CSV table of C-alpha atoms in Angstrom, one decimal:
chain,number,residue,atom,x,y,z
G,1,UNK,CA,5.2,5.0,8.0
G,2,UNK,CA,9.2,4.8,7.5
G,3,UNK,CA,10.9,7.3,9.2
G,4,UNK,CA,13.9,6.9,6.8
G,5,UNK,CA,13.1,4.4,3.7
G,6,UNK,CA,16.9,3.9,3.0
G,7,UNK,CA,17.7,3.3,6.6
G,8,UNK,CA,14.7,0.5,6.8
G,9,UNK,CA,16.0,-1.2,3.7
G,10,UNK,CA,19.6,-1.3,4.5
G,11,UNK,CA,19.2,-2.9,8.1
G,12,UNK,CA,16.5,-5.6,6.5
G,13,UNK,CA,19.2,-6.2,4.2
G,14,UNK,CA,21.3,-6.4,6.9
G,15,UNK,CA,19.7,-9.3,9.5
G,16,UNK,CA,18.4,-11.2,5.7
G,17,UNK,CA,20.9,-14.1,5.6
G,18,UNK,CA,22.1,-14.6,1.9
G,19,UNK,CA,19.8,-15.2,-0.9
G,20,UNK,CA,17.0,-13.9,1.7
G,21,UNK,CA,13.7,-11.7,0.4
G,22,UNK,CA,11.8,-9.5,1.3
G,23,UNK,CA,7.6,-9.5,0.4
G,24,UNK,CA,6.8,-5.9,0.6
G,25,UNK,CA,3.2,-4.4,-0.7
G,26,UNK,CA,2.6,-0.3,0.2
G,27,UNK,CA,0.5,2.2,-1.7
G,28,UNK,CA,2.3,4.9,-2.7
G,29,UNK,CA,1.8,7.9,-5.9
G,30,UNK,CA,3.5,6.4,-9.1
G,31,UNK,CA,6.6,8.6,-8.5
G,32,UNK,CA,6.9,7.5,-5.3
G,33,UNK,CA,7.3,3.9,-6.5
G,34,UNK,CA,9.6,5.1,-8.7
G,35,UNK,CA,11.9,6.3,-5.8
G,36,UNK,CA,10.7,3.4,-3.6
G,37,UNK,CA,12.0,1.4,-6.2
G,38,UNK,CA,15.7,3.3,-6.5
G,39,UNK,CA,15.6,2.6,-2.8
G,40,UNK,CA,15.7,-1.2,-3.1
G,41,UNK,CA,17.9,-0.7,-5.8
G,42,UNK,CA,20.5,1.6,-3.9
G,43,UNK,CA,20.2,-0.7,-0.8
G,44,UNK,CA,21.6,-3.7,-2.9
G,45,UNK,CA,18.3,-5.8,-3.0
G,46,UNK,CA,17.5,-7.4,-6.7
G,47,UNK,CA,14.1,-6.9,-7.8
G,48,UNK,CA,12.7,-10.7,-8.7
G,49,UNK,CA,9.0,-9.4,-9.0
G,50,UNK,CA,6.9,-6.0,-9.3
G,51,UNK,CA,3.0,-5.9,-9.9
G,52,UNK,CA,0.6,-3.4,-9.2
G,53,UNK,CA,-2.2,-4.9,-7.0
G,54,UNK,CA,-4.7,-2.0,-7.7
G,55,UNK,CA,-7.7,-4.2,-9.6
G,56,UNK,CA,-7.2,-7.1,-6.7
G,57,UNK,CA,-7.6,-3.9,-3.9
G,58,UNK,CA,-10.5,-2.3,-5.5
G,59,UNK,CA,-12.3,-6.0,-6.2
G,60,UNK,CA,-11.6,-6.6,-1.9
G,61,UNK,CA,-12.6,-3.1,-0.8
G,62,UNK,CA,-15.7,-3.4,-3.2
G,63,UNK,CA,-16.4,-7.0,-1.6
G,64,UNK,CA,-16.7,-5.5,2.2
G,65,UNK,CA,-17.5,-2.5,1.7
G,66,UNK,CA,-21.2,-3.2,2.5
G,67,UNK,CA,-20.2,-4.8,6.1
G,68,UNK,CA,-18.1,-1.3,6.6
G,69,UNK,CA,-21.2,1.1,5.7
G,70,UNK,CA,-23.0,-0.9,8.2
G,71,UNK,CA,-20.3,-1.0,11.3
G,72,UNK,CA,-19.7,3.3,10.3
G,73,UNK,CA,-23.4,4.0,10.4
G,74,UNK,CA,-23.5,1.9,13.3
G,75,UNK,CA,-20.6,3.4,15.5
G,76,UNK,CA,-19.7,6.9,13.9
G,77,UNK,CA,-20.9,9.9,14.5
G,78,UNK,CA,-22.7,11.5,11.2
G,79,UNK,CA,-20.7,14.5,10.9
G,80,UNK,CA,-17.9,11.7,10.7
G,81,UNK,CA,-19.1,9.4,8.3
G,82,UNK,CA,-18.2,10.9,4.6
G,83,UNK,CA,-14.5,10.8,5.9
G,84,UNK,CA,-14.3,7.2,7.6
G,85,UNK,CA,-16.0,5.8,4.1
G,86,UNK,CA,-13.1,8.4,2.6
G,87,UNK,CA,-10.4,6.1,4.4
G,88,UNK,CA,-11.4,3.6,4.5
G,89,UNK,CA,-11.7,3.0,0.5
G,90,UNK,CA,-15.3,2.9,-0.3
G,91,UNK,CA,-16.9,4.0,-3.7
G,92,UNK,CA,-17.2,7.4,-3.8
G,93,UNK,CA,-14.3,8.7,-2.0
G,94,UNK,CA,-11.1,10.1,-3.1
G,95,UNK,CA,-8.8,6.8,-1.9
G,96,UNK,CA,-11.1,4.6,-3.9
G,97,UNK,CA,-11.3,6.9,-6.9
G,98,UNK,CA,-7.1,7.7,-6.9
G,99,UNK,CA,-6.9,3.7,-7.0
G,100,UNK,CA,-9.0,3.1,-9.8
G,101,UNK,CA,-7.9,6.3,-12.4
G,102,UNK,CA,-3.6,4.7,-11.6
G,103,UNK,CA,-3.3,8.3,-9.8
G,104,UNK,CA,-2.5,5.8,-6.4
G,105,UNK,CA,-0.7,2.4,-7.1
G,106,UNK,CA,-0.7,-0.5,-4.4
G,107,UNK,CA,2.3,-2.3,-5.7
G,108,UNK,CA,3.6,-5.5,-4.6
G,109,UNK,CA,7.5,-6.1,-4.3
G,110,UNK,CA,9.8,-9.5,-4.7
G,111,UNK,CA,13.5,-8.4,-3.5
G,112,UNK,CA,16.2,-10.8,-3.1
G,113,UNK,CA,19.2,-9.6,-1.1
């Protein structure tokens, strides 16, 4: 949801005062970590910590996903349904499924300026 990556990372390196970080977590394909990664990198931030959060994700969307079958049955129109379980993460759907096979990665970023 960054229009321009680099230009988000260079002015939040910009109003960080010195020694300053940045938490950042955003699910992304493994190559585009890989760039999102350069992108810290090229914008002068230090990397302190990097973990995928995938198993942690899947455990929470697993934990709720009952409540959210219930509230999209509930509110959604049945043609509707298969996609809103889709985006929403629950078993079954192609978020859920690209998360568990690595295919998505929800990382979680350290960076230091």
């Amino acid at each position: 949801c960054y229009p321009s990556m680099p230009d988000f990372l260079r002015e939040v390196r910009r109003v960080l005062k010195p020694e300053g970080r940045l938490a950042f977590c955003d699910l992304r394909s493994a190559k585009g970590w890989e760039q999102t990664r350069r992108q810290f990198l090229d914008a002068g931030f230090s990397i302190l910590e990097e973990e995928c959060i995938n198993e942690q994700v899947l455990r929470a969307l697993d934990q709720v996903a009952q409540q959210r079958a219930e509230r999209i049955d509930s509110k959604v129109p049945r043609l509707w349904r298969r996609m809103f379980r889709d985006f929403v993460g629950m078993q079954g759907g192609a978020l859920h499924a690209m998360l568990k096979d690595g295919r998505l990665r929800y990382m979680r970023l350290l960076a230091c300026r």
